[in-house]
Amino acid sequence: MTLAVGCRARPGKSRDNKTGSWRVFKPSFDHEKCSKCGMCQTLCPEGCVHEDAEGFFDPDFTYCKGCGICATECPKEAIAMNQEEK
Amino acid sequence: MMEITEGSHAVAEAVRLCRPQVVSAYPITPQTHIVEALADFVANGKLDAEYITVENELSALSACVGASAAGSRTYSATTSQGLLLMTEVVFNAAGMRLPIVMSIANRAVGAPLSIWNDMQDSISLRDAGWLQFYAEDNQEATDLHFLAYKVAESKEIQLPVFVCFDGFILSHTYEPIDMLLQEQVDQYLPKFDPAEKLDAKDPISFGMYATPEYYLEFRYEMDQAQKRAKDVIAKAGKEFGTMFGRDYSALTVGYLLDDAETVIVAMGSVCGTVKDAIDEMRAAGKKVGLLKIRVFRPFPSEEIAKALSKVKRVAVLDKNISLGAKGGATAIEVRDAMYGSMIPVKGYVLGLGGRDIRKKDIKEIVSLCENGIGDQFYGLRKELI
Ligand code: SF4
Ligand code: SF4
């Protein structure tokens, strides 16, 4: 990829900003505890939480910035934030 | 066509001939006559442009950023406090790579309040990414606007330009000007063809957010464009010379340099005074020359090092001061350009806030330099300090 002169961007370009690189704490989703309420997906500021075929949720770590909002908001305390070694 | 014109009016006429589609500016002394004249042109149907009146300079340049991003040839003019009020947008315009041309009628910066000339205003924004041209006289001030649009809009550059000329000393002085005709300007300066522009049918954002993975490279690309500008200026300046007889290909211009032992480096209108002083010193047997810097950004380091490689000593005049550093910006950068040579480079900060610089001052500076005295303010009134 080459840079656009003047950082001029067409729609969708923000996908190039891989916010996963910012992460210090990584969420881990425990499907045993999960009630499939979908709060994590609704509240994730990156919109990176996806629902799988069985109705469980997991983030896309390319964009999950580790903010911990999902873990704080999960009513089942099914999400743990662990410091990530890089 | 030769005419006797006030500097500001000559600049306004040059801008009119460049056919800007959008002009936005806020009047401020000593730039006012330029924007008044442009407002008259628009009102009288002599310039087919949108003249956007605004509440201050921050809005003026913001309006230009929007207009330029929308694909218009865009113009503004300011000075001093007005330029500094624009600062945030000055950086953004360069980062978005918008080829805006803005005239700076150079003036001192407050406090204390001063409406008189020095170059502190534009020099303080030397890191903003704009190209900076400095005119010695009103002919140059006029012609550099044609060059500025040509270089700014070149696809390889896409950077905005300050065309700087000394407030009052040039802006309010009548001089004979060879003013180009519309068909000549149209031949030299084709219609603005933006690389990309705002368009509701093909949406695009300018100056988007860059994470740490990208920002450094964006700044590098701007620096590369500045460096490429040297060749683009040389080409556009030569073409101007071929078409109209005045060659602006050189970033620096020498006066009696060939056998010079002491060389003065200066920018702007003071170069005229320096040349007169040199003529008198030469008549008295002193081998003195001048190296005028016409383009301050991109800074012509190699050109300066080459032009001064055989001289005995260099005296740099600065109508600005980087407070707390070793003098004014020009001296610091010329010394950097000369690094590695054994030629002493001395800086003199003078003329701030409109203090006159006379021929006898230039002669005095030459003898100070000959005696190894420099890197100081020149002309301080000792009784006041
Ligand atoms: S940690 Fe933040 S970014 Fe990552 S999935 Fe949870 S809410 Fe989204
Ligand atoms: S918020 Fe918690 S319980 Fe609700 S879907 Fe997400 S992980 Fe499951």
mmCIF file of C-alpha atoms in Angstrom, chain B residues 114-349:
data_model
loop_
_atom_site.group_PDB
_atom_site.id
_atom_site.type_symbol
_atom_site.label_atom_id
_atom_site.label_comp_id
_atom_site.label_asym_id
_atom_site.label_seq_id
_atom_site.Cartn_x
_atom_site.Cartn_y
_atom_site.Cartn_z
ATOM 1 C CA SER B 114 4.144 46.888 15.953
ATOM 2 C CA ILE B 115 2.691 47.431 12.517
ATOM 3 C CA TRP B 116 6.159 47.928 11.011
ATOM 4 C CA ASN B 117 8.214 45.542 8.958
ATOM 5 C CA ASP B 118 10.358 42.586 9.838
ATOM 6 C CA MET B 119 10.076 38.911 8.839
ATOM 7 C CA GLN B 120 9.210 37.325 12.167
ATOM 8 C CA ASP B 121 5.718 36.346 11.027
ATOM 9 C CA SER B 122 6.441 34.068 8.058
ATOM 10 C CA ILE B 123 9.806 32.876 9.366
ATOM 11 C CA SER B 124 8.076 31.645 12.530
ATOM 12 C CA LEU B 125 6.016 29.308 10.329
ATOM 13 C CA ARG B 126 8.992 27.883 8.458
ATOM 14 C CA ASP B 127 8.235 24.361 9.700
ATOM 15 C CA ALA B 128 4.604 24.360 8.496
ATOM 16 C CA GLY B 129 5.252 22.762 5.093
ATOM 17 C CA TRP B 130 4.500 25.821 2.911
ATOM 18 C CA LEU B 131 7.004 26.902 0.308
ATOM 19 C CA GLN B 132 8.309 30.388 1.132
ATOM 20 C CA PHE B 133 9.361 32.904 -1.543
ATOM 21 C CA TYR B 134 10.825 36.326 -0.594
ATOM 22 C CA ALA B 135 10.737 39.286 -2.974
ATOM 23 C CA GLU B 136 13.399 41.972 -3.198
ATOM 24 C CA ASP B 137 11.285 44.497 -5.107
ATOM 25 C CA ASN B 138 7.755 44.839 -6.399
ATOM 26 C CA GLN B 139 8.528 43.355 -9.793
ATOM 27 C CA GLU B 140 9.630 40.199 -8.018
ATOM 28 C CA ALA B 141 6.696 40.355 -5.595
ATOM 29 C CA THR B 142 4.388 40.479 -8.614
ATOM 30 C CA ASP B 143 6.065 37.777 -10.708
ATOM 31 C CA LEU B 144 6.519 35.351 -7.817
ATOM 32 C CA HIS B 145 2.733 34.951 -7.617
ATOM 33 C CA PHE B 146 2.610 33.444 -11.115
ATOM 34 C CA LEU B 147 5.486 31.158 -10.203
ATOM 35 C CA ALA B 148 3.839 30.275 -6.888
ATOM 36 C CA TYR B 149 0.637 28.934 -8.465
ATOM 37 C CA LYS B 150 2.593 27.086 -11.127
ATOM 38 C CA VAL B 151 4.775 25.305 -8.551
ATOM 39 C CA ALA B 152 2.074 24.784 -5.908
ATOM 40 C CA GLU B 153 -0.333 23.163 -8.351
ATOM 41 C CA SER B 154 2.274 20.907 -9.925
ATOM 42 C CA LYS B 155 1.191 17.306 -9.270
ATOM 43 C CA GLU B 156 4.667 16.435 -7.967
ATOM 44 C CA ILE B 157 4.459 19.126 -5.282
ATOM 45 C CA GLN B 158 0.873 19.902 -4.169
ATOM 46 C CA LEU B 159 1.981 22.235 -1.397
ATOM 47 C CA PRO B 160 0.845 25.775 -0.557
ATOM 48 C CA VAL B 161 3.102 28.817 -0.981
ATOM 49 C CA PHE B 162 3.755 32.030 0.944
ATOM 50 C CA VAL B 163 4.811 34.876 -1.323
ATOM 51 C CA CYS B 164 6.509 37.241 1.134
ATOM 52 C CA PHE B 165 7.407 40.882 0.607
ATOM 53 C CA ASP B 166 8.299 43.530 3.143
ATOM 54 C CA GLY B 167 5.307 45.366 4.587
ATOM 55 C CA PHE B 168 5.265 49.119 3.802
ATOM 56 C CA ILE B 169 8.796 49.045 2.323
ATOM 57 C CA LEU B 170 7.376 47.208 -0.690
ATOM 58 C CA SER B 171 3.623 46.964 -0.114
ATOM 59 C CA HIS B 172 3.117 50.749 0.049
ATOM 60 C CA THR B 173 5.829 51.848 -2.371
ATOM 61 C CA TYR B 174 5.234 52.872 -5.988
ATOM 62 C CA GLU B 175 7.637 51.323 -8.458
ATOM 63 C CA PRO B 176 7.626 50.760 -12.198
ATOM 64 C CA ILE B 177 6.250 47.271 -12.865
ATOM 65 C CA ASP B 178 6.217 45.291 -16.083
ATOM 66 C CA MET B 179 2.765 43.781 -15.668
ATOM 67 C CA LEU B 180 1.906 40.726 -17.733
ATOM 68 C CA LEU B 181 -1.193 40.665 -19.904
ATOM 69 C CA GLN B 182 -4.023 38.201 -19.346
ATOM 70 C CA GLU B 183 -3.202 36.157 -22.435
ATOM 71 C CA GLN B 184 0.434 35.862 -21.324
ATOM 72 C CA VAL B 185 -0.570 34.628 -17.869
ATOM 73 C CA ASP B 186 -3.106 32.216 -19.357
ATOM 74 C CA GLN B 187 -0.342 30.799 -21.520
ATOM 75 C CA TYR B 188 2.001 30.333 -18.557
ATOM 76 C CA LEU B 189 -0.531 29.196 -15.974
ATOM 77 C CA PRO B 190 -3.086 26.659 -17.190
ATOM 78 C CA LYS B 191 -6.383 26.149 -15.395
ATOM 79 C CA PHE B 192 -6.098 24.467 -12.013
ATOM 80 C CA ASP B 193 -6.479 20.731 -12.486
ATOM 81 C CA PRO B 194 -6.678 19.274 -8.962
ATOM 82 C CA ALA B 195 -5.332 15.761 -8.397
ATOM 83 C CA GLU B 196 -8.446 15.057 -6.326
ATOM 84 C CA LYS B 197 -11.328 17.153 -5.052
ATOM 85 C CA LEU B 198 -14.371 17.023 -2.827
ATOM 86 C CA ASP B 199 -17.279 15.651 -4.811
ATOM 87 C CA ALA B 200 -20.590 14.396 -3.410
ATOM 88 C CA LYS B 201 -20.771 11.798 -6.208
ATOM 89 C CA ASP B 202 -17.349 10.383 -5.373
ATOM 90 C CA PRO B 203 -16.866 11.071 -1.656
ATOM 91 C CA ILE B 204 -13.367 11.641 -0.313
ATOM 92 C CA SER B 205 -11.968 13.049 2.924
ATOM 93 C CA PHE B 206 -8.869 15.246 3.120
ATOM 94 C CA GLY B 207 -6.270 15.111 5.882
ATOM 95 C CA MET B 208 -7.688 12.026 7.550
ATOM 96 C CA TYR B 209 -6.466 10.602 10.758
ATOM 97 C CA ALA B 210 -3.152 8.761 10.728
ATOM 98 C CA THR B 211 -2.172 6.323 13.453
ATOM 99 C CA PRO B 212 1.454 5.998 14.581
ATOM 100 C CA GLU B 213 1.897 3.381 11.844
ATOM 101 C CA TYR B 214 1.393 6.060 9.143
ATOM 102 C CA TYR B 215 2.041 9.585 10.468
ATOM 103 C CA LEU B 216 5.835 9.559 10.166
ATOM 104 C CA GLU B 217 5.592 8.598 6.485
ATOM 105 C CA PHE B 218 3.116 11.405 5.759
ATOM 106 C CA ARG B 219 5.592 13.950 7.136
ATOM 107 C CA TYR B 220 8.384 12.285 5.152
ATOM 108 C CA GLU B 221 6.337 12.604 1.953
ATOM 109 C CA MET B 222 5.827 16.330 2.613
ATOM 110 C CA ASP B 223 9.549 16.786 3.136
ATOM 111 C CA GLN B 224 10.211 14.922 -0.109
ATOM 112 C CA ALA B 225 7.777 17.219 -1.943
ATOM 113 C CA GLN B 226 9.628 20.250 -0.490
ATOM 114 C CA LYS B 227 12.894 18.818 -1.817
ATOM 115 C CA ARG B 228 11.405 18.076 -5.245
ATOM 116 C CA ALA B 229 10.187 21.684 -5.327
ATOM 117 C CA LYS B 230 13.743 22.879 -5.982
ATOM 118 C CA ASP B 231 13.691 21.347 -9.454
ATOM 119 C CA VAL B 232 10.098 22.336 -10.111
ATOM 120 C CA ILE B 233 10.882 25.971 -9.188
ATOM 121 C CA ALA B 234 13.967 25.870 -11.402
ATOM 122 C CA LYS B 235 11.908 24.590 -14.336
ATOM 123 C CA ALA B 236 8.930 26.922 -13.815
ATOM 124 C CA GLY B 237 11.271 29.885 -13.191
ATOM 125 C CA LYS B 238 13.198 29.174 -16.382
ATOM 126 C CA GLU B 239 10.004 28.861 -18.398
ATOM 127 C CA PHE B 240 8.926 32.252 -17.016
ATOM 128 C CA GLY B 241 12.274 33.669 -18.121
ATOM 129 C CA THR B 242 11.964 32.247 -21.611
ATOM 130 C CA MET B 243 8.451 33.608 -22.011
ATOM 131 C CA PHE B 244 8.757 37.012 -20.338
ATOM 132 C CA GLY B 245 12.486 37.731 -19.957
ATOM 133 C CA ARG B 246 12.793 37.529 -16.184
ATOM 134 C CA ASP B 247 14.327 34.241 -15.069
ATOM 135 C CA TYR B 248 13.318 32.953 -11.634
ATOM 136 C CA SER B 249 14.976 29.552 -11.854
ATOM 137 C CA ALA B 250 17.561 30.344 -9.159
ATOM 138 C CA LEU B 251 16.712 29.855 -5.488
ATOM 139 C CA THR B 252 19.558 32.181 -4.556
ATOM 140 C CA VAL B 253 20.940 35.101 -6.542
ATOM 141 C CA GLY B 254 24.495 36.417 -6.282
ATOM 142 C CA TYR B 255 25.663 40.014 -6.703
ATOM 143 C CA LEU B 256 29.381 40.586 -7.386
ATOM 144 C CA LEU B 257 30.182 37.206 -5.841
ATOM 145 C CA ASP B 258 32.992 36.084 -8.149
ATOM 146 C CA ASP B 259 35.945 37.677 -6.362
ATOM 147 C CA ALA B 260 34.151 38.587 -3.127
ATOM 148 C CA GLU B 261 35.960 38.090 0.185
ATOM 149 C CA THR B 262 33.122 39.145 2.472
ATOM 150 C CA VAL B 263 29.637 38.100 1.456
ATOM 151 C CA ILE B 264 26.387 39.317 2.925
ATOM 152 C CA VAL B 265 23.481 36.875 2.886
ATOM 153 C CA ALA B 266 20.062 38.506 3.051
ATOM 154 C CA MET B 267 16.413 38.200 2.023
ATOM 155 C CA GLY B 268 13.832 40.699 0.836
ATOM 156 C CA SER B 269 13.970 44.411 0.196
ATOM 157 C CA VAL B 270 17.127 45.028 2.231
ATOM 158 C CA CYS B 271 19.034 43.427 -0.669
ATOM 159 C CA GLY B 272 18.613 46.699 -2.606
ATOM 160 C CA THR B 273 20.286 48.677 0.171
ATOM 161 C CA VAL B 274 23.007 46.035 0.427
ATOM 162 C CA LYS B 275 23.773 46.296 -3.298
ATOM 163 C CA ASP B 276 24.101 50.081 -3.072
ATOM 164 C CA ALA B 277 26.420 49.730 -0.055
ATOM 165 C CA ILE B 278 28.447 47.092 -1.918
ATOM 166 C CA ASP B 279 28.875 49.419 -4.910
ATOM 167 C CA GLU B 280 30.293 52.095 -2.615
ATOM 168 C CA MET B 281 32.541 49.627 -0.762
ATOM 169 C CA ARG B 282 33.783 48.242 -4.086
ATOM 170 C CA ALA B 283 34.610 51.786 -5.232
ATOM 171 C CA ALA B 284 36.698 52.082 -2.057
ATOM 172 C CA GLY B 285 38.495 48.814 -2.894
ATOM 173 C CA LYS B 286 36.645 46.371 -0.636
ATOM 174 C CA LYS B 287 35.708 43.043 -2.190
ATOM 175 C CA VAL B 288 32.191 42.577 -0.904
ATOM 176 C CA GLY B 289 29.316 40.619 -2.479
ATOM 177 C CA LEU B 290 25.725 39.629 -1.771
ATOM 178 C CA LEU B 291 23.927 36.310 -1.840
ATOM 179 C CA LYS B 292 20.198 36.880 -1.881
ATOM 180 C CA ILE B 293 17.976 34.029 -0.730
ATOM 181 C CA ARG B 294 14.793 34.163 -2.806
ATOM 182 C CA VAL B 295 13.438 30.777 -1.779
ATOM 183 C CA PHE B 296 13.650 30.080 1.952
ATOM 184 C CA ARG B 297 11.553 26.874 1.811
ATOM 185 C CA PRO B 298 12.759 24.581 0.400
ATOM 186 C CA PHE B 299 15.984 25.880 1.948
ATOM 187 C CA PRO B 300 18.729 26.019 -0.693
ATOM 188 C CA SER B 301 21.529 24.529 1.456
ATOM 189 C CA GLU B 302 23.574 23.038 -1.387
ATOM 190 C CA GLU B 303 23.221 26.155 -3.531
ATOM 191 C CA ILE B 304 24.427 28.334 -0.630
ATOM 192 C CA ALA B 305 27.363 26.065 0.223
ATOM 193 C CA LYS B 306 28.412 26.093 -3.437
ATOM 194 C CA ALA B 307 27.989 29.851 -3.955
ATOM 195 C CA LEU B 308 29.987 30.640 -0.806
ATOM 196 C CA SER B 309 32.666 27.945 -1.111
ATOM 197 C CA LYS B 310 35.452 30.367 -2.045
ATOM 198 C CA VAL B 311 34.715 33.374 0.145
ATOM 199 C CA LYS B 312 36.621 34.407 3.279
ATOM 200 C CA ARG B 313 33.719 35.225 5.573
ATOM 201 C CA VAL B 314 29.946 35.434 5.579
ATOM 202 C CA ALA B 315 27.655 37.964 7.294
ATOM 203 C CA VAL B 316 24.000 36.892 7.488
ATOM 204 C CA LEU B 317 21.302 39.517 8.024
ATOM 205 C CA ASP B 318 18.191 38.401 9.883
ATOM 206 C CA LYS B 319 15.046 40.489 10.247
ATOM 207 C CA ASN B 320 13.806 37.854 12.693
ATOM 208 C CA ILE B 321 15.079 36.329 15.908
ATOM 209 C CA SER B 322 14.689 32.814 17.241
ATOM 210 C CA LEU B 323 14.653 33.975 20.847
ATOM 211 C CA GLY B 324 16.985 31.893 22.993
ATOM 212 C CA ALA B 325 18.778 30.357 19.987
ATOM 213 C CA LYS B 326 21.992 31.529 18.341
ATOM 214 C CA GLY B 327 20.428 34.417 16.435
ATOM 215 C CA GLY B 328 17.973 34.542 13.542
ATOM 216 C CA ALA B 329 16.733 31.628 11.461
ATOM 217 C CA THR B 330 18.679 32.490 8.308
ATOM 218 C CA ALA B 331 22.051 32.640 10.071
ATOM 219 C CA ILE B 332 21.406 29.335 11.815
ATOM 220 C CA GLU B 333 20.448 27.611 8.553
ATOM 221 C CA VAL B 334 23.243 29.199 6.513
ATOM 222 C CA ARG B 335 25.740 28.074 9.156
ATOM 223 C CA ASP B 336 24.300 24.566 8.890
ATOM 224 C CA ALA B 337 24.622 24.700 5.100
ATOM 225 C CA MET B 338 28.287 25.727 5.485
ATOM 226 C CA TYR B 339 29.071 23.100 8.133
ATOM 227 C CA GLY B 340 32.363 21.387 7.440
ATOM 228 C CA SER B 341 33.919 24.396 5.714
ATOM 229 C CA MET B 342 36.263 26.587 7.723
ATOM 230 C CA ILE B 343 34.569 29.782 6.514
ATOM 231 C CA PRO B 344 33.256 31.813 9.469
ATOM 232 C CA VAL B 345 29.520 32.613 9.325
ATOM 233 C CA LYS B 346 28.386 35.501 11.525
ATOM 234 C CA GLY B 347 24.771 36.444 12.100
ATOM 235 C CA TYR B 348 23.325 39.916 12.691
ATOM 236 C CA VAL B 349 19.785 40.454 13.945
#
